[in-house]
Amino acid sequence: MNNFLPETRPESAELEQFVAEANDALGGAHELKLYSGGSLGLPNTDTLRFLPKGAVEMSLMWANYLGRDAPALSSVVVQGTIGSIEEFEKAIPVVQEIYQEEFADWGVSSVGYVAIPMLMVSVFCGEEPVNTLEDLKSKKLRVWARDQVETFTRLGVSAQIIPQEELYVAMKTGVVDCALYPALYAHTISLQEVSKTASFLYPMASGPYVLGVATDRWEAADDAFKAAVTKAADDLWDRTNRYDDDLEREMQARKDLAAQGITWGEDFPEADRAQFVAAVTEVWAELAEEAGGNAVGYRERVLEALGR
């Protein structure tokens, strides 16, 4: 099983428990082995290429990384367009249905999910504090998805995609001045070592991670294997699909980072955040139109679930 997330991420610990529980149920008849932190050298953007071909039997997948091969996935949940847990919980069942349909077309079965917390995205900067869009216009900003590039470009900010495994060096060497990143996970890539300031910009709901298996492998597996994996995956989802303590965890993460040298500035103003939401909402519609195919329908299904 391929896991592109660092071993220090809480999701990786959850995946380790999933593997342990599945293996206990299998009793030695089969064994899952987890490889975390991209240690197999398989780019997360290539999952739809290497998984059906059998490079690994199972892999963690995140739809937002797969837009090059499956453009419609990029318009299912555009980060920043859902700003509350209440809305997010309405959307999740529809998002899961869409993922199952889309991945099936690629010969991949979705056998489980890992929920992502309702994250608070902040702007981390190497030197002077930045907490307005106007100040951000004079900086080079790291982002992780195309919709973010499009949104910040619309707002007059220079943004470029840099994978998280390259972010530390990019900040340290000045390739970028600032980086979008959730405070909750900043310590997992030692972002506090190359940043001095941070300010909150927007809340972010994301579609869940998917546990993908090549469909032909899954269909050929015996019933005992399927039952063990399905039960462990259901328990994994039940453990992670909880959002009650997200704000508390965020505040604790900020305190921990402050103790390591990060100065927390004022939040971006409400007016700036409203500008961001307006821009990303327009980008969501445009990306769906550009992707064509099922993309527009996917977006409409999510909007309907949200009651918009």
PDB file of C-alpha atoms in Angstrom:
ATOM      1  CA  MET A   1       0.000   0.000   0.000  1.00  0.00           C
ATOM      2  CA  ASN A   2       1.416   3.350  -1.124  1.00  0.00           C
ATOM      3  CA  ASN A   3       0.950   6.397   1.126  1.00  0.00           C
ATOM      4  CA  PHE A   4       2.329   9.670  -0.211  1.00  0.00           C
ATOM      5  CA  LEU A   5       1.820  11.497   3.114  1.00  0.00           C
ATOM      6  CA  PRO A   6       4.774  11.917   5.529  1.00  0.00           C
ATOM      7  CA  GLU A   7       4.953   9.414   8.367  1.00  0.00           C
ATOM      8  CA  THR A   8       4.519  12.307  10.805  1.00  0.00           C
ATOM      9  CA  ARG A   9       1.049  13.180   9.515  1.00  0.00           C
ATOM     10  CA  PRO A  10      -1.845  12.015  11.718  1.00  0.00           C
ATOM     11  CA  GLU A  11      -3.472  10.385   8.688  1.00  0.00           C
ATOM     12  CA  SER A  12      -0.422   8.125   8.349  1.00  0.00           C
ATOM     13  CA  ALA A  13      -0.936   6.917  11.908  1.00  0.00           C
ATOM     14  CA  GLU A  14      -4.557   6.180  11.037  1.00  0.00           C
ATOM     15  CA  LEU A  15      -3.453   4.228   7.973  1.00  0.00           C
ATOM     16  CA  GLU A  16      -1.027   2.220  10.095  1.00  0.00           C
ATOM     17  CA  GLN A  17      -3.929   1.270  12.359  1.00  0.00           C
ATOM     18  CA  PHE A  18      -6.052   0.374   9.314  1.00  0.00           C
ATOM     19  CA  VAL A  19      -3.304  -1.942   8.041  1.00  0.00           C
ATOM     20  CA  ALA A  20      -2.818  -3.519  11.483  1.00  0.00           C
ATOM     21  CA  GLU A  21      -6.540  -4.188  11.879  1.00  0.00           C
ATOM     22  CA  ALA A  22      -6.870  -5.663   8.394  1.00  0.00           C
ATOM     23  CA  ASN A  23      -3.847  -7.900   8.951  1.00  0.00           C
ATOM     24  CA  ASP A  24      -5.184  -9.087  12.313  1.00  0.00           C
ATOM     25  CA  ALA A  25      -8.445 -10.066  10.637  1.00  0.00           C
ATOM     26  CA  LEU A  26      -6.605 -11.838   7.832  1.00  0.00           C
ATOM     27  CA  GLY A  27      -4.650 -13.953  10.289  1.00  0.00           C
ATOM     28  CA  GLY A  28      -1.644 -14.381   8.024  1.00  0.00           C
ATOM     29  CA  ALA A  29      -3.533 -15.520   4.924  1.00  0.00           C
ATOM     30  CA  HIS A  30      -2.570 -12.215   3.319  1.00  0.00           C
ATOM     31  CA  GLU A  31      -0.616  -9.223   4.553  1.00  0.00           C
ATOM     32  CA  LEU A  32      -0.850  -5.534   3.797  1.00  0.00           C
ATOM     33  CA  LYS A  33       2.370  -3.546   4.066  1.00  0.00           C
ATOM     34  CA  LEU A  34       2.286   0.245   4.234  1.00  0.00           C
ATOM     35  CA  TYR A  35       4.942   2.415   2.575  1.00  0.00           C
ATOM     36  CA  SER A  36       4.636   6.034   3.725  1.00  0.00           C
ATOM     37  CA  GLY A  37       6.235   9.332   2.816  1.00  0.00           C
ATOM     38  CA  GLY A  38       6.432   8.547  -0.889  1.00  0.00           C
ATOM     39  CA  SER A  39       9.152   5.989  -0.108  1.00  0.00           C
ATOM     40  CA  LEU A  40       8.233   3.909  -3.179  1.00  0.00           C
ATOM     41  CA  GLY A  41       9.052   6.832  -5.443  1.00  0.00           C
ATOM     42  CA  LEU A  42       5.583   6.927  -6.988  1.00  0.00           C
ATOM     43  CA  PRO A  43       4.419  10.516  -7.682  1.00  0.00           C
ATOM     44  CA  ASN A  44       0.986  11.168  -6.193  1.00  0.00           C
ATOM     45  CA  THR A  45      -0.001  12.911  -9.440  1.00  0.00           C
ATOM     46  CA  ASP A  46       0.515   9.618 -11.314  1.00  0.00           C
ATOM     47  CA  THR A  47      -1.719   7.387  -9.179  1.00  0.00           C
ATOM     48  CA  LEU A  48      -4.259   6.794 -11.952  1.00  0.00           C
ATOM     49  CA  ARG A  49      -1.394   5.581 -14.129  1.00  0.00           C
ATOM     50  CA  PHE A  50       0.554   3.278 -11.829  1.00  0.00           C
ATOM     51  CA  LEU A  51      -2.247   1.791  -9.713  1.00  0.00           C
ATOM     52  CA  PRO A  52      -4.275   0.059 -12.472  1.00  0.00           C
ATOM     53  CA  LYS A  53      -1.020  -1.329 -13.888  1.00  0.00           C
ATOM     54  CA  GLY A  54      -0.153  -3.067 -10.626  1.00  0.00           C
ATOM     55  CA  ALA A  55       2.884  -1.054  -9.471  1.00  0.00           C
ATOM     56  CA  VAL A  56       1.245  -1.403  -6.047  1.00  0.00           C
ATOM     57  CA  GLU A  57      -1.913  -3.231  -5.025  1.00  0.00           C
ATOM     58  CA  MET A  58      -3.366  -0.327  -3.037  1.00  0.00           C
ATOM     59  CA  SER A  59      -2.709   3.395  -2.777  1.00  0.00           C
ATOM     60  CA  LEU A  60      -3.911   6.464  -0.966  1.00  0.00           C
ATOM     61  CA  MET A  61      -5.346   8.934  -3.484  1.00  0.00           C
ATOM     62  CA  TRP A  62      -6.399  12.574  -3.292  1.00  0.00           C
ATOM     63  CA  ALA A  63      -8.575  13.880  -6.108  1.00  0.00           C
ATOM     64  CA  ASN A  64      -7.035  17.356  -6.117  1.00  0.00           C
ATOM     65  CA  TYR A  65      -3.674  15.863  -7.139  1.00  0.00           C
ATOM     66  CA  LEU A  66      -5.132  13.971 -10.092  1.00  0.00           C
ATOM     67  CA  GLY A  67      -6.486  16.792 -12.248  1.00  0.00           C
ATOM     68  CA  ARG A  68      -3.899  16.333 -15.002  1.00  0.00           C
ATOM     69  CA  ASP A  69      -5.218  12.885 -15.924  1.00  0.00           C
ATOM     70  CA  ALA A  70      -8.813  13.318 -14.722  1.00  0.00           C
ATOM     71  CA  PRO A  71      -9.665  17.031 -15.066  1.00  0.00           C
ATOM     72  CA  ALA A  72     -13.226  16.528 -13.833  1.00  0.00           C
ATOM     73  CA  LEU A  73     -11.911  15.596 -10.386  1.00  0.00           C
ATOM     74  CA  SER A  74     -10.503  19.096  -9.939  1.00  0.00           C
ATOM     75  CA  SER A  75     -13.967  20.601 -10.000  1.00  0.00           C
ATOM     76  CA  VAL A  76     -15.683  18.294  -7.506  1.00  0.00           C
ATOM     77  CA  VAL A  77     -14.549  20.207  -4.406  1.00  0.00           C
ATOM     78  CA  VAL A  78     -12.519  23.353  -4.975  1.00  0.00           C
ATOM     79  CA  GLN A  79     -10.882  24.296  -1.700  1.00  0.00           C
ATOM     80  CA  GLY A  80     -12.194  27.478  -0.160  1.00  0.00           C
ATOM     81  CA  THR A  81     -15.701  27.222  -1.618  1.00  0.00           C
ATOM     82  CA  ILE A  82     -17.086  25.303   1.388  1.00  0.00           C
ATOM     83  CA  GLY A  83     -16.504  27.251   4.570  1.00  0.00           C
ATOM     84  CA  SER A  84     -18.368  25.411   7.328  1.00  0.00           C
ATOM     85  CA  ILE A  85     -18.583  21.921   8.766  1.00  0.00           C
ATOM     86  CA  GLU A  86     -22.363  21.982   8.390  1.00  0.00           C
ATOM     87  CA  GLU A  87     -22.085  22.510   4.643  1.00  0.00           C
ATOM     88  CA  PHE A  88     -19.267  20.031   4.337  1.00  0.00           C
ATOM     89  CA  GLU A  89     -21.233  17.219   5.989  1.00  0.00           C
ATOM     90  CA  LYS A  90     -24.029  17.736   3.460  1.00  0.00           C
ATOM     91  CA  ALA A  91     -21.587  17.397   0.579  1.00  0.00           C
ATOM     92  CA  ILE A  92     -19.543  14.380   1.708  1.00  0.00           C
ATOM     93  CA  PRO A  93     -21.927  11.575   0.591  1.00  0.00           C
ATOM     94  CA  VAL A  94     -22.266  13.090  -2.881  1.00  0.00           C
ATOM     95  CA  VAL A  95     -18.503  13.619  -3.168  1.00  0.00           C
ATOM     96  CA  GLN A  96     -17.923   9.942  -2.287  1.00  0.00           C
ATOM     97  CA  GLU A  97     -20.423   8.837  -4.943  1.00  0.00           C
ATOM     98  CA  ILE A  98     -18.695  10.966  -7.566  1.00  0.00           C
ATOM     99  CA  TYR A  99     -15.266   9.602  -6.639  1.00  0.00           C
ATOM    100  CA  GLN A 100     -16.503   6.025  -6.936  1.00  0.00           C
ATOM    101  CA  GLU A 101     -17.918   6.718 -10.399  1.00  0.00           C
ATOM    102  CA  GLU A 102     -14.873   8.603 -11.691  1.00  0.00           C
ATOM    103  CA  PHE A 103     -12.244   6.206 -10.345  1.00  0.00           C
ATOM    104  CA  ALA A 104     -14.178   3.221 -11.697  1.00  0.00           C
ATOM    105  CA  ASP A 105     -13.684   4.653 -15.194  1.00  0.00           C
ATOM    106  CA  TRP A 106      -9.919   4.405 -14.555  1.00  0.00           C
ATOM    107  CA  GLY A 107     -10.069   0.806 -13.399  1.00  0.00           C
ATOM    108  CA  VAL A 108      -9.747   1.741  -9.730  1.00  0.00           C
ATOM    109  CA  SER A 109     -12.120   0.671  -6.956  1.00  0.00           C
ATOM    110  CA  SER A 110     -12.674   2.988  -3.997  1.00  0.00           C
ATOM    111  CA  VAL A 111     -12.598   0.628  -1.018  1.00  0.00           C
ATOM    112  CA  GLY A 112     -12.344   3.187   1.797  1.00  0.00           C
ATOM    113  CA  TYR A 113     -11.900   6.801   2.779  1.00  0.00           C
ATOM    114  CA  VAL A 114      -9.910   8.918   5.192  1.00  0.00           C
ATOM    115  CA  ALA A 115     -11.603  12.156   6.239  1.00  0.00           C
ATOM    116  CA  ILE A 116      -9.587  15.366   6.168  1.00  0.00           C
ATOM    117  CA  PRO A 117     -10.166  17.834   9.000  1.00  0.00           C
ATOM    118  CA  MET A 118     -11.818  21.188   8.364  1.00  0.00           C
ATOM    119  CA  LEU A 119      -8.512  22.973   7.996  1.00  0.00           C
ATOM    120  CA  MET A 120      -7.564  26.604   8.518  1.00  0.00           C
ATOM    121  CA  VAL A 121      -5.162  27.729   5.801  1.00  0.00           C
ATOM    122  CA  SER A 122      -2.593  30.349   6.749  1.00  0.00           C
ATOM    123  CA  VAL A 123       0.050  32.306   4.872  1.00  0.00           C
ATOM    124  CA  PHE A 124       3.519  31.484   6.229  1.00  0.00           C
ATOM    125  CA  CYS A 125       6.283  33.930   5.325  1.00  0.00           C
ATOM    126  CA  GLY A 126      10.018  33.887   5.762  1.00  0.00           C
ATOM    127  CA  GLU A 127      10.583  37.437   6.935  1.00  0.00           C
ATOM    128  CA  GLU A 128       8.082  40.267   7.333  1.00  0.00           C
ATOM    129  CA  PRO A 129       4.459  39.555   8.307  1.00  0.00           C
ATOM    130  CA  VAL A 130       1.879  39.463   5.519  1.00  0.00           C
ATOM    131  CA  ASN A 131      -1.794  39.621   6.436  1.00  0.00           C
ATOM    132  CA  THR A 132      -3.467  41.540   3.598  1.00  0.00           C
ATOM    133  CA  LEU A 133      -3.937  40.708  -0.054  1.00  0.00           C
ATOM    134  CA  GLU A 134      -2.290  44.012  -0.905  1.00  0.00           C
ATOM    135  CA  ASP A 135       0.884  43.005   0.948  1.00  0.00           C
ATOM    136  CA  LEU A 136       0.758  39.559  -0.646  1.00  0.00           C
ATOM    137  CA  LYS A 137       0.886  41.095  -4.133  1.00  0.00           C
ATOM    138  CA  SER A 138       4.580  41.894  -3.624  1.00  0.00           C
ATOM    139  CA  LYS A 139       5.439  38.304  -2.626  1.00  0.00           C
ATOM    140  CA  LYS A 140       5.968  35.010  -4.428  1.00  0.00           C
ATOM    141  CA  LEU A 141       3.431  32.577  -2.994  1.00  0.00           C
ATOM    142  CA  ARG A 142       3.570  28.793  -2.887  1.00  0.00           C
ATOM    143  CA  VAL A 143       0.291  26.926  -3.434  1.00  0.00           C
ATOM    144  CA  TRP A 144      -0.476  23.247  -4.104  1.00  0.00           C
ATOM    145  CA  ALA A 145      -3.303  23.174  -6.661  1.00  0.00           C
ATOM    146  CA  ARG A 146      -4.204  24.781  -9.961  1.00  0.00           C
ATOM    147  CA  ASP A 147      -7.426  26.319  -8.645  1.00  0.00           C
ATOM    148  CA  GLN A 148      -5.311  28.222  -6.116  1.00  0.00           C
ATOM    149  CA  VAL A 149      -2.997  29.488  -8.857  1.00  0.00           C
ATOM    150  CA  GLU A 150      -5.998  30.701 -10.841  1.00  0.00           C
ATOM    151  CA  THR A 151      -7.618  32.304  -7.790  1.00  0.00           C
ATOM    152  CA  PHE A 152      -4.559  34.197  -6.589  1.00  0.00           C
ATOM    153  CA  THR A 153      -3.658  35.281 -10.109  1.00  0.00           C
ATOM    154  CA  ARG A 154      -7.134  36.787 -10.338  1.00  0.00           C
ATOM    155  CA  LEU A 155      -6.379  38.629  -7.090  1.00  0.00           C
ATOM    156  CA  GLY A 156      -3.092  39.993  -8.440  1.00  0.00           C
ATOM    157  CA  VAL A 157      -0.839  37.620  -6.492  1.00  0.00           C
ATOM    158  CA  SER A 158       2.018  35.638  -8.086  1.00  0.00           C
ATOM    159  CA  ALA A 159       1.436  31.984  -7.145  1.00  0.00           C
ATOM    160  CA  GLN A 160       3.127  28.756  -8.178  1.00  0.00           C
ATOM    161  CA  ILE A 161       2.618  25.090  -7.351  1.00  0.00           C
ATOM    162  CA  ILE A 162       5.404  23.534  -5.300  1.00  0.00           C
ATOM    163  CA  PRO A 163       4.972  19.995  -3.900  1.00  0.00           C
ATOM    164  CA  GLN A 164       5.124  19.778  -0.137  1.00  0.00           C
ATOM    165  CA  GLU A 165       8.276  17.649  -0.240  1.00  0.00           C
ATOM    166  CA  GLU A 166      10.038  20.553  -2.003  1.00  0.00           C
ATOM    167  CA  LEU A 167       8.519  23.363   0.057  1.00  0.00           C
ATOM    168  CA  TYR A 168      11.145  23.505   2.819  1.00  0.00           C
ATOM    169  CA  VAL A 169      13.990  24.075   0.354  1.00  0.00           C
ATOM    170  CA  ALA A 170      11.915  26.505  -1.727  1.00  0.00           C
ATOM    171  CA  MET A 171      11.289  28.667   1.337  1.00  0.00           C
ATOM    172  CA  LYS A 172      14.847  28.386   2.580  1.00  0.00           C
ATOM    173  CA  THR A 173      16.398  29.382  -0.756  1.00  0.00           C
ATOM    174  CA  GLY A 174      13.921  32.150  -1.576  1.00  0.00           C
ATOM    175  CA  VAL A 175      12.246  30.459  -4.526  1.00  0.00           C
ATOM    176  CA  VAL A 176       9.074  31.639  -2.782  1.00  0.00           C
ATOM    177  CA  ASP A 177       8.632  34.222  -0.040  1.00  0.00           C
ATOM    178  CA  CYS A 178       5.449  32.817   1.455  1.00  0.00           C
ATOM    179  CA  ALA A 179       3.490  29.569   1.436  1.00  0.00           C
ATOM    180  CA  LEU A 180      -0.103  28.517   1.902  1.00  0.00           C
ATOM    181  CA  TYR A 181      -0.229  25.746   4.485  1.00  0.00           C
ATOM    182  CA  PRO A 182      -2.444  24.566   7.359  1.00  0.00           C
ATOM    183  CA  ALA A 183      -0.923  25.282  10.765  1.00  0.00           C
ATOM    184  CA  LEU A 184      -2.094  21.855  11.899  1.00  0.00           C
ATOM    185  CA  TYR A 185       0.400  20.135   9.593  1.00  0.00           C
ATOM    186  CA  ALA A 186       3.182  22.735   9.389  1.00  0.00           C
ATOM    187  CA  HIS A 187       5.428  20.878  11.825  1.00  0.00           C
ATOM    188  CA  THR A 188       5.349  17.729   9.660  1.00  0.00           C
ATOM    189  CA  ILE A 189       7.543  19.461   7.059  1.00  0.00           C
ATOM    190  CA  SER A 190       9.420  21.666   9.582  1.00  0.00           C
ATOM    191  CA  LEU A 191       7.871  24.797   8.095  1.00  0.00           C
ATOM    192  CA  GLN A 192       8.559  26.633  11.354  1.00  0.00           C
ATOM    193  CA  GLU A 193      12.290  26.419  10.600  1.00  0.00           C
ATOM    194  CA  VAL A 194      12.004  28.494   7.413  1.00  0.00           C
ATOM    195  CA  SER A 195       9.121  30.811   8.383  1.00  0.00           C
ATOM    196  CA  LYS A 196       8.985  33.591  10.922  1.00  0.00           C
ATOM    197  CA  THR A 197       5.387  34.781  10.590  1.00  0.00           C
ATOM    198  CA  ALA A 198       1.948  33.408   9.755  1.00  0.00           C
ATOM    199  CA  SER A 199      -1.595  34.745   9.399  1.00  0.00           C
ATOM    200  CA  PHE A 200      -4.901  32.938   8.858  1.00  0.00           C
ATOM    201  CA  LEU A 201      -6.541  33.442   5.447  1.00  0.00           C
ATOM    202  CA  TYR A 202      -9.438  30.998   4.908  1.00  0.00           C
ATOM    203  CA  PRO A 203     -11.118  27.796   6.147  1.00  0.00           C
ATOM    204  CA  MET A 204     -10.798  24.807   3.861  1.00  0.00           C
ATOM    205  CA  ALA A 205     -12.931  21.729   3.407  1.00  0.00           C
ATOM    206  CA  SER A 206     -11.537  19.020   1.150  1.00  0.00           C
ATOM    207  CA  GLY A 207     -12.872  15.855  -0.336  1.00  0.00           C
ATOM    208  CA  PRO A 208     -11.596  12.833   1.608  1.00  0.00           C
ATOM    209  CA  TYR A 209      -8.561  10.761   0.746  1.00  0.00           C
ATOM    210  CA  VAL A 210      -9.519   7.558  -1.048  1.00  0.00           C
ATOM    211  CA  LEU A 211      -8.133   4.062  -0.552  1.00  0.00           C
ATOM    212  CA  GLY A 212      -7.856   2.852  -4.124  1.00  0.00           C
ATOM    213  CA  VAL A 213      -7.298  -0.688  -5.391  1.00  0.00           C
ATOM    214  CA  ALA A 214      -6.950  -1.787  -9.011  1.00  0.00           C
ATOM    215  CA  THR A 215     -10.427  -3.056  -9.875  1.00  0.00           C
ATOM    216  CA  ASP A 216      -9.205  -6.272 -11.470  1.00  0.00           C
ATOM    217  CA  ARG A 217      -7.170  -7.067  -8.337  1.00  0.00           C
ATOM    218  CA  TRP A 218     -10.093  -6.271  -6.062  1.00  0.00           C
ATOM    219  CA  GLU A 219     -12.513  -8.402  -8.042  1.00  0.00           C
ATOM    220  CA  ALA A 220     -10.057 -11.310  -8.050  1.00  0.00           C
ATOM    221  CA  ALA A 221      -9.464 -11.150  -4.284  1.00  0.00           C
ATOM    222  CA  ASP A 222     -11.132 -13.733  -2.083  1.00  0.00           C
ATOM    223  CA  ASP A 223     -14.113 -12.860   0.091  1.00  0.00           C
ATOM    224  CA  ALA A 224     -12.151 -13.064   3.341  1.00  0.00           C
ATOM    225  CA  PHE A 225      -9.655 -10.473   2.107  1.00  0.00           C
ATOM    226  CA  LYS A 226     -12.406  -8.138   0.917  1.00  0.00           C
ATOM    227  CA  ALA A 227     -14.264  -8.472   4.213  1.00  0.00           C
ATOM    228  CA  ALA A 228     -11.168  -7.731   6.305  1.00  0.00           C
ATOM    229  CA  VAL A 229     -10.191  -4.684   4.266  1.00  0.00           C
ATOM    230  CA  THR A 230     -13.759  -3.351   4.112  1.00  0.00           C
ATOM    231  CA  LYS A 231     -14.276  -3.692   7.877  1.00  0.00           C
ATOM    232  CA  ALA A 232     -10.944  -1.981   8.661  1.00  0.00           C
ATOM    233  CA  ALA A 233     -11.739   0.754   6.113  1.00  0.00           C
ATOM    234  CA  ASP A 234     -15.184   1.376   7.615  1.00  0.00           C
ATOM    235  CA  ASP A 235     -13.612   1.731  11.048  1.00  0.00           C
ATOM    236  CA  LEU A 236     -10.983   4.079   9.611  1.00  0.00           C
ATOM    237  CA  TRP A 237     -13.710   6.310   8.188  1.00  0.00           C
ATOM    238  CA  ASP A 238     -15.645   6.295  11.466  1.00  0.00           C
ATOM    239  CA  ARG A 239     -12.516   7.376  13.371  1.00  0.00           C
ATOM    240  CA  THR A 240     -11.582  10.192  11.027  1.00  0.00           C
ATOM    241  CA  ASN A 241     -14.996  11.529   9.951  1.00  0.00           C
ATOM    242  CA  ARG A 242     -15.268  13.731  13.048  1.00  0.00           C
ATOM    243  CA  TYR A 243     -14.783  17.475  13.168  1.00  0.00           C
ATOM    244  CA  ASP A 244     -15.766  18.529  16.698  1.00  0.00           C
ATOM    245  CA  ASP A 245     -12.232  19.248  17.878  1.00  0.00           C
ATOM    246  CA  ASP A 246     -10.822  20.749  14.659  1.00  0.00           C
ATOM    247  CA  LEU A 247     -10.735  24.329  16.010  1.00  0.00           C
ATOM    248  CA  GLU A 248      -9.156  23.228  19.286  1.00  0.00           C
ATOM    249  CA  ARG A 249      -6.454  21.323  17.410  1.00  0.00           C
ATOM    250  CA  GLU A 250      -5.813  24.344  15.186  1.00  0.00           C
ATOM    251  CA  MET A 251      -5.340  26.673  18.166  1.00  0.00           C
ATOM    252  CA  GLN A 252      -3.003  24.201  19.849  1.00  0.00           C
ATOM    253  CA  ALA A 253      -0.977  23.888  16.646  1.00  0.00           C
ATOM    254  CA  ARG A 254      -0.565  27.655  16.525  1.00  0.00           C
ATOM    255  CA  LYS A 255       0.616  27.714  20.132  1.00  0.00           C
ATOM    256  CA  ASP A 256       3.119  24.955  19.445  1.00  0.00           C
ATOM    257  CA  LEU A 257       4.452  26.767  16.375  1.00  0.00           C
ATOM    258  CA  ALA A 258       4.674  30.055  18.292  1.00  0.00           C
ATOM    259  CA  ALA A 259       6.792  28.287  20.911  1.00  0.00           C
ATOM    260  CA  GLN A 260       9.149  27.315  18.072  1.00  0.00           C
ATOM    261  CA  GLY A 261       9.565  30.860  16.779  1.00  0.00           C
ATOM    262  CA  ILE A 262       6.550  31.610  14.572  1.00  0.00           C
ATOM    263  CA  THR A 263       4.909  34.994  15.216  1.00  0.00           C
ATOM    264  CA  TRP A 264       1.162  34.854  14.587  1.00  0.00           C
ATOM    265  CA  GLY A 265      -0.093  38.048  12.999  1.00  0.00           C
ATOM    266  CA  GLU A 266      -3.614  39.357  12.693  1.00  0.00           C
ATOM    267  CA  ASP A 267      -5.969  37.352  10.477  1.00  0.00           C
ATOM    268  CA  PHE A 268      -6.484  38.597   6.939  1.00  0.00           C
ATOM    269  CA  PRO A 269      -9.354  41.135   7.046  1.00  0.00           C
ATOM    270  CA  GLU A 270     -12.897  39.940   6.412  1.00  0.00           C
ATOM    271  CA  ALA A 271     -13.000  42.032   3.228  1.00  0.00           C
ATOM    272  CA  ASP A 272      -9.918  40.250   1.882  1.00  0.00           C
ATOM    273  CA  ARG A 273     -11.340  36.866   2.764  1.00  0.00           C
ATOM    274  CA  ALA A 274     -14.615  37.767   1.023  1.00  0.00           C
ATOM    275  CA  GLN A 275     -12.586  38.707  -2.072  1.00  0.00           C
ATOM    276  CA  PHE A 276     -10.853  35.345  -1.960  1.00  0.00           C
ATOM    277  CA  VAL A 277     -14.121  33.406  -1.665  1.00  0.00           C
ATOM    278  CA  ALA A 278     -15.676  35.364  -4.540  1.00  0.00           C
ATOM    279  CA  ALA A 279     -12.646  34.692  -6.737  1.00  0.00           C
ATOM    280  CA  VAL A 280     -12.399  30.988  -5.949  1.00  0.00           C
ATOM    281  CA  THR A 281     -16.128  30.532  -6.581  1.00  0.00           C
ATOM    282  CA  GLU A 282     -15.728  32.012 -10.064  1.00  0.00           C
ATOM    283  CA  VAL A 283     -12.685  29.816 -10.687  1.00  0.00           C
ATOM    284  CA  TRP A 284     -14.667  26.724  -9.642  1.00  0.00           C
ATOM    285  CA  ALA A 285     -17.248  27.384 -12.359  1.00  0.00           C
ATOM    286  CA  GLU A 286     -14.618  28.153 -14.989  1.00  0.00           C
ATOM    287  CA  LEU A 287     -12.553  25.042 -14.249  1.00  0.00           C
ATOM    288  CA  ALA A 288     -15.652  22.866 -14.522  1.00  0.00           C
ATOM    289  CA  GLU A 289     -16.519  24.387 -17.899  1.00  0.00           C
ATOM    290  CA  GLU A 290     -12.947  23.987 -19.111  1.00  0.00           C
ATOM    291  CA  ALA A 291     -12.698  20.355 -17.982  1.00  0.00           C
ATOM    292  CA  GLY A 292     -15.925  19.504 -19.795  1.00  0.00           C
ATOM    293  CA  GLY A 293     -17.270  15.969 -19.734  1.00  0.00           C
ATOM    294  CA  ASN A 294     -18.709  15.148 -16.323  1.00  0.00           C
ATOM    295  CA  ALA A 295     -17.136  18.134 -14.563  1.00  0.00           C
ATOM    296  CA  VAL A 296     -20.083  20.514 -14.848  1.00  0.00           C
ATOM    297  CA  GLY A 297     -22.477  17.814 -13.680  1.00  0.00           C
ATOM    298  CA  TYR A 298     -20.241  16.962 -10.724  1.00  0.00           C
ATOM    299  CA  ARG A 299     -20.168  20.596  -9.631  1.00  0.00           C
ATOM    300  CA  GLU A 300     -23.953  20.870  -9.960  1.00  0.00           C
ATOM    301  CA  ARG A 301     -24.447  17.752  -7.822  1.00  0.00           C
ATOM    302  CA  VAL A 302     -22.248  19.165  -5.064  1.00  0.00           C
ATOM    303  CA  LEU A 303     -23.993  22.553  -5.218  1.00  0.00           C
ATOM    304  CA  GLU A 304     -27.367  20.813  -4.988  1.00  0.00           C
ATOM    305  CA  ALA A 305     -26.212  18.914  -1.898  1.00  0.00           C
ATOM    306  CA  LEU A 306     -25.084  22.226  -0.384  1.00  0.00           C
ATOM    307  CA  GLY A 307     -28.489  23.757  -1.094  1.00  0.00           C
ATOM    308  CA  ARG A 308     -27.064  26.480  -3.327  1.00  0.00           C
TER     309      ARG A 308
END
